[in-house]
mmCIF file of C-alpha atoms and ligand atoms in Angstrom:
data_model
loop_
_atom_site.group_PDB
_atom_site.id
_atom_site.type_symbol
_atom_site.label_atom_id
_atom_site.label_comp_id
_atom_site.label_asym_id
_atom_site.label_seq_id
_atom_site.Cartn_x
_atom_site.Cartn_y
_atom_site.Cartn_z
ATOM 1 C CA MET A 1 96.020 141.042 138.363
ATOM 2 C CA LYS A 2 92.885 140.334 136.364
ATOM 3 C CA GLN A 3 90.713 143.230 135.212
ATOM 4 C CA ARG A 4 87.570 141.260 136.083
ATOM 5 C CA LYS A 5 87.056 138.832 138.984
ATOM 6 C CA PRO A 6 87.722 135.343 137.572
ATOM 7 C CA ILE A 7 84.907 132.814 137.536
ATOM 8 C CA VAL A 8 85.379 129.053 137.355
ATOM 9 C CA ILE A 9 82.384 126.823 136.684
ATOM 10 C CA ALA A 10 82.297 123.022 136.822
ATOM 11 C CA ASN A 11 79.871 121.407 134.398
ATOM 12 C CA TRP A 12 79.365 117.837 135.546
ATOM 13 C CA LYS A 13 77.034 117.055 132.624
ATOM 14 C CA LEU A 14 75.342 113.648 133.169
ATOM 15 C CA ASN A 15 77.948 112.512 135.693
ATOM 16 C CA GLY A 16 78.492 112.392 139.402
ATOM 17 C CA GLY A 17 76.465 111.283 142.358
ATOM 18 C CA LEU A 18 76.174 111.807 146.097
ATOM 19 C CA ASP A 19 79.701 110.532 146.693
ATOM 20 C CA LEU A 20 81.215 113.076 144.321
ATOM 21 C CA ILE A 21 79.142 115.869 145.849
ATOM 22 C CA CYS A 22 80.388 115.056 149.356
ATOM 23 C CA VAL A 23 84.039 114.878 148.329
ATOM 24 C CA SER A 24 83.866 117.955 146.065
ATOM 25 C CA VAL A 25 82.110 120.213 148.533
ATOM 26 C CA ALA A 26 84.276 119.003 151.416
ATOM 27 C CA SER A 27 87.380 120.077 149.520
ATOM 28 C CA PHE A 28 86.091 123.679 149.428
ATOM 29 C CA ILE A 29 84.978 123.967 153.053
ATOM 30 C CA GLY A 30 86.683 126.772 154.953
ATOM 31 C CA LYS A 31 88.687 127.937 151.957
ATOM 32 C CA HIS A 32 88.689 131.457 150.545
ATOM 33 C CA PHE A 33 88.984 132.244 146.847
ATOM 34 C CA ASP A 34 89.441 135.554 145.043
ATOM 35 C CA ALA A 35 87.449 134.026 142.199
ATOM 36 C CA ASP A 36 83.798 133.033 141.885
ATOM 37 C CA ILE A 37 83.479 129.245 141.921
ATOM 38 C CA ALA A 38 80.404 127.224 140.971
ATOM 39 C CA ILE A 39 79.482 123.617 140.360
ATOM 40 C CA CYS A 40 76.635 122.611 138.041
ATOM 41 C CA PRO A 41 75.587 119.099 139.083
ATOM 42 C CA PRO A 42 72.610 117.254 137.590
ATOM 43 C CA TYR A 43 69.386 118.950 138.857
ATOM 44 C CA ILE A 44 68.506 116.125 141.206
ATOM 45 C CA TYR A 45 71.585 116.723 143.352
ATOM 46 C CA MET A 46 71.234 120.476 143.823
ATOM 47 C CA ARG A 47 69.382 120.237 147.116
ATOM 48 C CA ASP A 48 71.842 117.685 148.472
ATOM 49 C CA MET A 49 74.624 120.053 147.582
ATOM 50 C CA MET A 50 72.927 123.031 149.249
ATOM 51 C CA THR A 51 72.874 121.307 152.608
ATOM 52 C CA PHE A 52 76.688 121.091 152.541
ATOM 53 C CA LEU A 53 77.344 124.622 151.368
ATOM 54 C CA GLN A 54 77.019 126.721 154.514
ATOM 55 C CA PHE A 55 80.737 126.573 155.202
ATOM 56 C CA SER A 56 82.093 127.168 151.731
ATOM 57 C CA GLU A 57 82.071 129.916 149.122
ATOM 58 C CA LEU A 58 80.831 127.565 146.396
ATOM 59 C CA HIS A 59 77.857 128.515 144.253
ATOM 60 C CA ILE A 60 75.455 126.098 142.631
ATOM 61 C CA GLY A 61 74.589 126.371 138.963
ATOM 62 C CA SER A 62 72.232 124.531 136.643
ATOM 63 C CA GLN A 63 73.180 122.980 133.319
ATOM 64 C CA ASN A 64 69.947 124.137 131.678
ATOM 65 C CA VAL A 65 66.727 125.985 132.451
ATOM 66 C CA SER A 66 63.230 126.048 130.988
ATOM 67 C CA ARG A 67 62.203 128.929 128.747
ATOM 68 C CA PHE A 68 58.756 128.659 130.373
ATOM 69 C CA GLU A 69 57.630 129.946 133.764
ATOM 70 C CA SER A 70 55.119 127.178 134.573
ATOM 71 C CA GLY A 71 52.453 125.023 132.973
ATOM 72 C CA ALA A 72 52.085 121.815 130.995
ATOM 73 C CA TYR A 73 55.741 121.367 130.028
ATOM 74 C CA THR A 74 56.666 117.867 131.133
ATOM 75 C CA GLY A 75 60.247 117.426 132.260
ATOM 76 C CA GLU A 76 61.072 121.137 132.511
ATOM 77 C CA THR A 77 62.511 123.104 135.460
ATOM 78 C CA SER A 78 61.884 126.848 135.687
ATOM 79 C CA ALA A 79 64.255 129.639 136.680
ATOM 80 C CA GLN A 80 62.034 130.397 139.675
ATOM 81 C CA MET A 81 62.334 126.783 140.880
ATOM 82 C CA LEU A 82 66.097 126.861 140.422
ATOM 83 C CA ARG A 83 66.332 130.046 142.418
ATOM 84 C CA GLU A 84 64.258 128.514 145.194
ATOM 85 C CA ALA A 85 66.585 125.505 145.210
ATOM 86 C CA GLY A 86 69.520 127.825 145.947
ATOM 87 C CA CYS A 87 70.943 127.957 142.452
ATOM 88 C CA SER A 88 72.695 131.175 141.460
ATOM 89 C CA LEU A 89 73.611 130.687 137.796
ATOM 90 C CA CYS A 90 72.325 128.806 134.743
ATOM 91 C CA LEU A 91 74.190 127.561 131.706
ATOM 92 C CA VAL A 92 72.223 128.368 128.549
ATOM 93 C CA GLY A 93 72.723 126.843 125.104
ATOM 94 C CA HIS A 94 75.601 124.458 125.808
ATOM 95 C CA SER A 95 76.737 122.954 122.498
ATOM 96 C CA GLU A 96 75.578 119.500 123.611
ATOM 97 C CA ARG A 97 72.078 120.898 124.107
ATOM 98 C CA ARG A 98 72.218 122.708 120.772
ATOM 99 C CA ALA A 99 73.403 119.547 118.963
ATOM 100 C CA MET A 100 71.300 116.907 120.707
ATOM 101 C CA PHE A 101 68.252 118.673 122.145
ATOM 102 C CA GLY A 102 67.392 121.203 119.454
ATOM 103 C CA GLU A 103 68.333 124.411 121.290
ATOM 104 C CA THR A 104 68.153 127.424 118.987
ATOM 105 C CA ASN A 105 69.568 130.932 119.301
ATOM 106 C CA GLU A 106 66.026 132.271 119.713
ATOM 107 C CA GLY A 107 65.311 129.722 122.462
ATOM 108 C CA CYS A 108 68.541 130.726 124.184
ATOM 109 C CA ARG A 109 67.531 134.392 124.011
ATOM 110 C CA ILE A 110 64.270 133.669 125.822
ATOM 111 C CA LYS A 111 66.105 131.615 128.441
ATOM 112 C CA VAL A 112 68.731 134.327 129.017
ATOM 113 C CA GLN A 113 66.029 136.943 129.653
ATOM 114 C CA THR A 114 64.058 134.595 131.919
ATOM 115 C CA VAL A 115 67.159 133.826 133.974
ATOM 116 C CA ILE A 116 67.974 137.545 134.343
ATOM 117 C CA ASN A 117 64.389 138.335 135.316
ATOM 118 C CA HIS A 118 64.606 135.812 138.150
ATOM 119 C CA GLY A 119 67.833 137.273 139.521
ATOM 120 C CA LEU A 120 70.105 134.456 138.380
ATOM 121 C CA LEU A 121 73.279 134.737 136.320
ATOM 122 C CA PRO A 122 72.947 133.419 132.752
ATOM 123 C CA VAL A 123 76.044 131.897 131.144
ATOM 124 C CA LEU A 124 75.366 131.835 127.408
ATOM 125 C CA CYS A 125 77.505 129.193 125.696
ATOM 126 C CA VAL A 126 78.693 129.785 122.146
ATOM 127 C CA GLY A 127 81.284 128.195 119.888
ATOM 128 C CA GLU A 128 82.023 126.888 116.430
ATOM 129 C CA ASN A 129 82.462 123.249 115.442
ATOM 130 C CA GLN A 130 85.440 121.750 113.645
ATOM 131 C CA GLN A 131 83.906 122.097 110.174
ATOM 132 C CA GLU A 132 83.089 125.750 110.779
ATOM 133 C CA ARG A 133 86.614 126.475 112.006
ATOM 134 C CA GLU A 134 88.128 124.741 108.981
ATOM 135 C CA ALA A 135 85.804 126.722 106.705
ATOM 136 C CA ASN A 136 87.059 129.927 108.356
ATOM 137 C CA ILE A 137 83.589 131.011 109.461
ATOM 138 C CA THR A 138 84.188 131.036 113.225
ATOM 139 C CA GLU A 139 83.458 134.754 113.523
ATOM 140 C CA SER A 140 80.232 134.658 111.524
ATOM 141 C CA VAL A 141 78.979 131.646 113.547
ATOM 142 C CA LEU A 142 79.731 133.485 116.796
ATOM 143 C CA TYR A 143 78.243 136.708 115.450
ATOM 144 C CA GLN A 144 74.952 134.937 114.800
ATOM 145 C CA GLN A 145 74.930 133.068 118.119
ATOM 146 C CA LEU A 146 75.598 136.291 120.033
ATOM 147 C CA HIS A 147 73.414 138.732 118.122
ATOM 148 C CA GLU A 148 70.450 136.337 117.938
ATOM 149 C CA GLY A 149 70.961 134.920 121.410
ATOM 150 C CA LEU A 150 71.208 138.369 123.014
ATOM 151 C CA ALA A 151 68.924 140.489 120.796
ATOM 152 C CA ASN A 152 66.963 143.039 122.828
ATOM 153 C CA ILE A 153 68.074 141.522 126.126
ATOM 154 C CA GLU A 154 67.326 143.868 129.012
ATOM 155 C CA LEU A 155 70.215 143.517 131.441
ATOM 156 C CA HIS A 156 68.871 146.010 134.034
ATOM 157 C CA ASP A 157 72.503 146.405 135.208
ATOM 158 C CA LYS A 158 72.545 142.699 136.086
ATOM 159 C CA ASP A 159 75.330 140.284 135.267
ATOM 160 C CA LEU A 160 75.721 138.053 132.219
ATOM 161 C CA CYS A 161 78.552 135.737 131.215
ATOM 162 C CA ILE A 162 79.488 134.337 127.842
ATOM 163 C CA ALA A 163 81.251 130.973 127.647
ATOM 164 C CA TYR A 164 83.287 130.404 124.499
ATOM 165 C CA GLU A 165 83.412 126.653 124.026
ATOM 166 C CA PRO A 166 84.760 125.590 120.637
ATOM 167 C CA VAL A 167 83.013 122.270 119.960
ATOM 168 C CA TRP A 168 86.249 120.750 118.618
ATOM 169 C CA ALA A 169 87.918 121.322 121.990
ATOM 170 C CA ILE A 170 85.202 119.766 124.165
ATOM 171 C CA GLY A 171 86.190 116.400 125.599
ATOM 172 C CA THR A 172 88.978 115.973 123.043
ATOM 173 C CA GLY A 173 92.023 116.909 125.104
ATOM 174 C CA LEU A 174 92.766 119.527 122.428
ATOM 175 C CA ALA A 175 92.168 122.843 124.162
ATOM 176 C CA ALA A 176 92.299 126.031 122.105
ATOM 177 C CA THR A 177 95.702 127.672 122.341
ATOM 178 C CA PRO A 178 95.763 130.721 124.617
ATOM 179 C CA GLN A 179 96.305 132.820 121.463
ATOM 180 C CA ILE A 180 93.171 131.454 119.763
ATOM 181 C CA ALA A 181 91.181 131.875 122.964
ATOM 182 C CA GLN A 182 92.292 135.502 123.346
ATOM 183 C CA GLN A 183 91.597 136.293 119.690
ATOM 184 C CA VAL A 184 88.068 134.877 119.882
ATOM 185 C CA HIS A 185 87.325 136.401 123.288
ATOM 186 C CA GLN A 186 88.373 139.791 121.946
ATOM 187 C CA PHE A 187 85.971 139.305 119.032
ATOM 188 C CA ILE A 188 83.199 138.366 121.486
ATOM 189 C CA ARG A 189 83.883 141.492 123.552
ATOM 190 C CA THR A 190 83.608 143.631 120.432
ATOM 191 C CA GLN A 191 80.159 142.122 119.846
ATOM 192 C CA LEU A 192 79.205 142.832 123.461
ATOM 193 C CA VAL A 193 80.186 146.483 122.881
ATOM 194 C CA GLU A 194 77.765 146.581 119.920
ATOM 195 C CA LEU A 195 75.027 144.946 121.962
ATOM 196 C CA PHE A 196 75.391 146.658 125.342
ATOM 197 C CA GLY A 197 77.849 149.553 124.983
ATOM 198 C CA THR A 198 81.477 149.833 126.052
ATOM 199 C CA ALA A 199 81.072 150.192 129.818
ATOM 200 C CA THR A 200 78.881 147.103 130.142
ATOM 201 C CA ALA A 201 80.986 145.075 127.698
ATOM 202 C CA ASN A 202 84.084 145.821 129.766
ATOM 203 C CA ARG A 203 82.342 144.591 132.907
ATOM 204 C CA LEU A 204 80.943 141.293 131.535
ATOM 205 C CA ARG A 205 83.029 138.143 131.914
ATOM 206 C CA ILE A 206 83.894 135.799 129.063
ATOM 207 C CA LEU A 207 84.810 132.227 130.011
ATOM 208 C CA TYR A 208 86.742 129.695 127.983
ATOM 209 C CA GLY A 209 85.710 126.016 127.970
ATOM 210 C CA GLY A 210 87.039 122.935 126.174
ATOM 211 C CA SER A 211 89.632 120.514 127.617
ATOM 212 C CA VAL A 212 90.602 122.866 130.436
ATOM 213 C CA ASN A 213 92.910 121.220 132.980
ATOM 214 C CA LYS A 214 95.360 122.215 135.678
ATOM 215 C CA MET A 215 98.201 122.300 133.116
ATOM 216 C CA ASN A 216 96.621 124.882 130.778
ATOM 217 C CA THR A 217 94.648 126.952 133.317
ATOM 218 C CA ARG A 218 97.324 129.514 134.056
ATOM 219 C CA GLU A 219 98.172 130.289 130.452
ATOM 220 C CA LEU A 220 94.553 130.509 129.350
ATOM 221 C CA LEU A 221 93.572 132.727 132.261
ATOM 222 C CA SER A 222 96.592 134.963 131.720
ATOM 223 C CA GLN A 223 95.031 136.240 128.507
ATOM 224 C CA PRO A 224 93.486 139.678 129.055
ATOM 225 C CA ASP A 225 90.007 138.753 127.768
ATOM 226 C CA VAL A 226 89.819 135.267 129.303
ATOM 227 C CA ASP A 227 87.952 136.020 132.517
ATOM 228 C CA GLY A 228 87.030 132.520 133.582
ATOM 229 C CA LEU A 229 86.828 128.841 132.753
ATOM 230 C CA LEU A 230 84.052 126.323 132.173
ATOM 231 C CA VAL A 231 85.429 122.923 133.108
ATOM 232 C CA GLY A 232 83.967 119.557 132.118
ATOM 233 C CA GLY A 233 85.955 116.349 132.596
ATOM 234 C CA ALA A 234 88.614 117.783 134.926
ATOM 235 C CA SER A 235 85.913 118.989 137.332
ATOM 236 C CA LEU A 236 84.903 115.390 138.092
ATOM 237 C CA ASP A 237 88.174 114.962 139.975
ATOM 238 C CA PRO A 238 87.753 117.128 143.122
ATOM 239 C CA GLY A 239 91.491 117.566 143.705
ATOM 240 C CA HIS A 240 92.072 118.539 140.090
ATOM 241 C CA PHE A 241 89.188 121.030 140.099
ATOM 242 C CA LEU A 242 90.405 122.558 143.352
ATOM 243 C CA THR A 243 93.861 123.107 141.804
ATOM 244 C CA ILE A 244 92.262 124.895 138.826
ATOM 245 C CA CYS A 245 90.233 127.108 141.184
ATOM 246 C CA ARG A 246 93.274 127.870 143.317
ATOM 247 C CA GLN A 247 95.239 128.972 140.233
ATOM 248 C CA ALA A 248 92.362 131.203 139.118
ATOM 249 C CA SER A 249 92.186 132.750 142.568
ATOM 250 C CA ASP A 250 95.942 133.357 142.667
ATOM 251 C CA LEU A 251 95.883 135.021 139.239
ATOM 252 C CA ALA A 252 93.086 137.315 140.375
ATOM 253 C CA VAL A 253 95.353 139.060 142.819
ATOM 254 C CA ALA A 254 98.821 138.376 141.384
HETATM 255 P P1 LIG P 301 85.671 119.266 128.817
HETATM 256 O O1 LIG P 301 86.357 120.133 129.840
HETATM 257 O O2 LIG P 301 85.477 117.853 129.275
HETATM 258 O O3 LIG P 301 86.311 119.381 127.476
HETATM 259 O O4 LIG P 301 84.169 119.849 128.657
HETATM 260 C C1 LIG P 301 83.988 121.188 128.409
HETATM 261 C C2 LIG P 301 82.551 121.522 128.541
HETATM 262 O O5 LIG P 301 81.741 121.165 127.713
HETATM 263 C C3 LIG P 301 82.140 122.298 129.719
HETATM 264 O O6 LIG P 301 80.865 122.804 129.570
#
């Protein structure tokens, strides 16, 4: 039995299309899960997805969000717009956005607060790269990402998730071992205690991401501080993703 309700999020990145949406959503129709399940498709497909969702427990998430509310910011999408489109959570600061689109910890902090203010769930992504792990500075990298990315955040009793995604595990087939995941998640929870106090830190969910598949789901989620999963490649196969979600749901009540 998990201490916190598991959450499984599919990050489709720049993949998928209407066909995948139909097949994915159809596989969830009429099914109950004791875990929160969300899919983050490319923005353009959110509305298409919404129309199929009435008969499933799926949530829709976004892969990014603007730090701005409105104005002359070409190509941006605001938290308010996402909420109106039926979105319920936003990924913030995914490592691909940090590496390729110049996302900073300070930018992430602004996005996290904006997302909270609009009643959506922010999922702040953090994680070290291979070089940083080899240099033994994983904890100091995470410390900075968390303390800068969450400085002075006003939670107002709302929810917040952290996704630990070691960059070396993303898309490589080399997931972190359950032991590494637990060790790092425990470190992250200690930082959440410093930032928000013990009661809140014990309530917030910490997800693991990086080469998650149906073979490693159970062991990863069996760790006490692994409260959920952020799934990339495996989520593009609807049957595979459903199996991961089913395992998470079973562990929630086992
Ligand atoms: P993979 O599951 O393909 O390694 O991707 C992880 C990820 O980046 C999810 O956000």
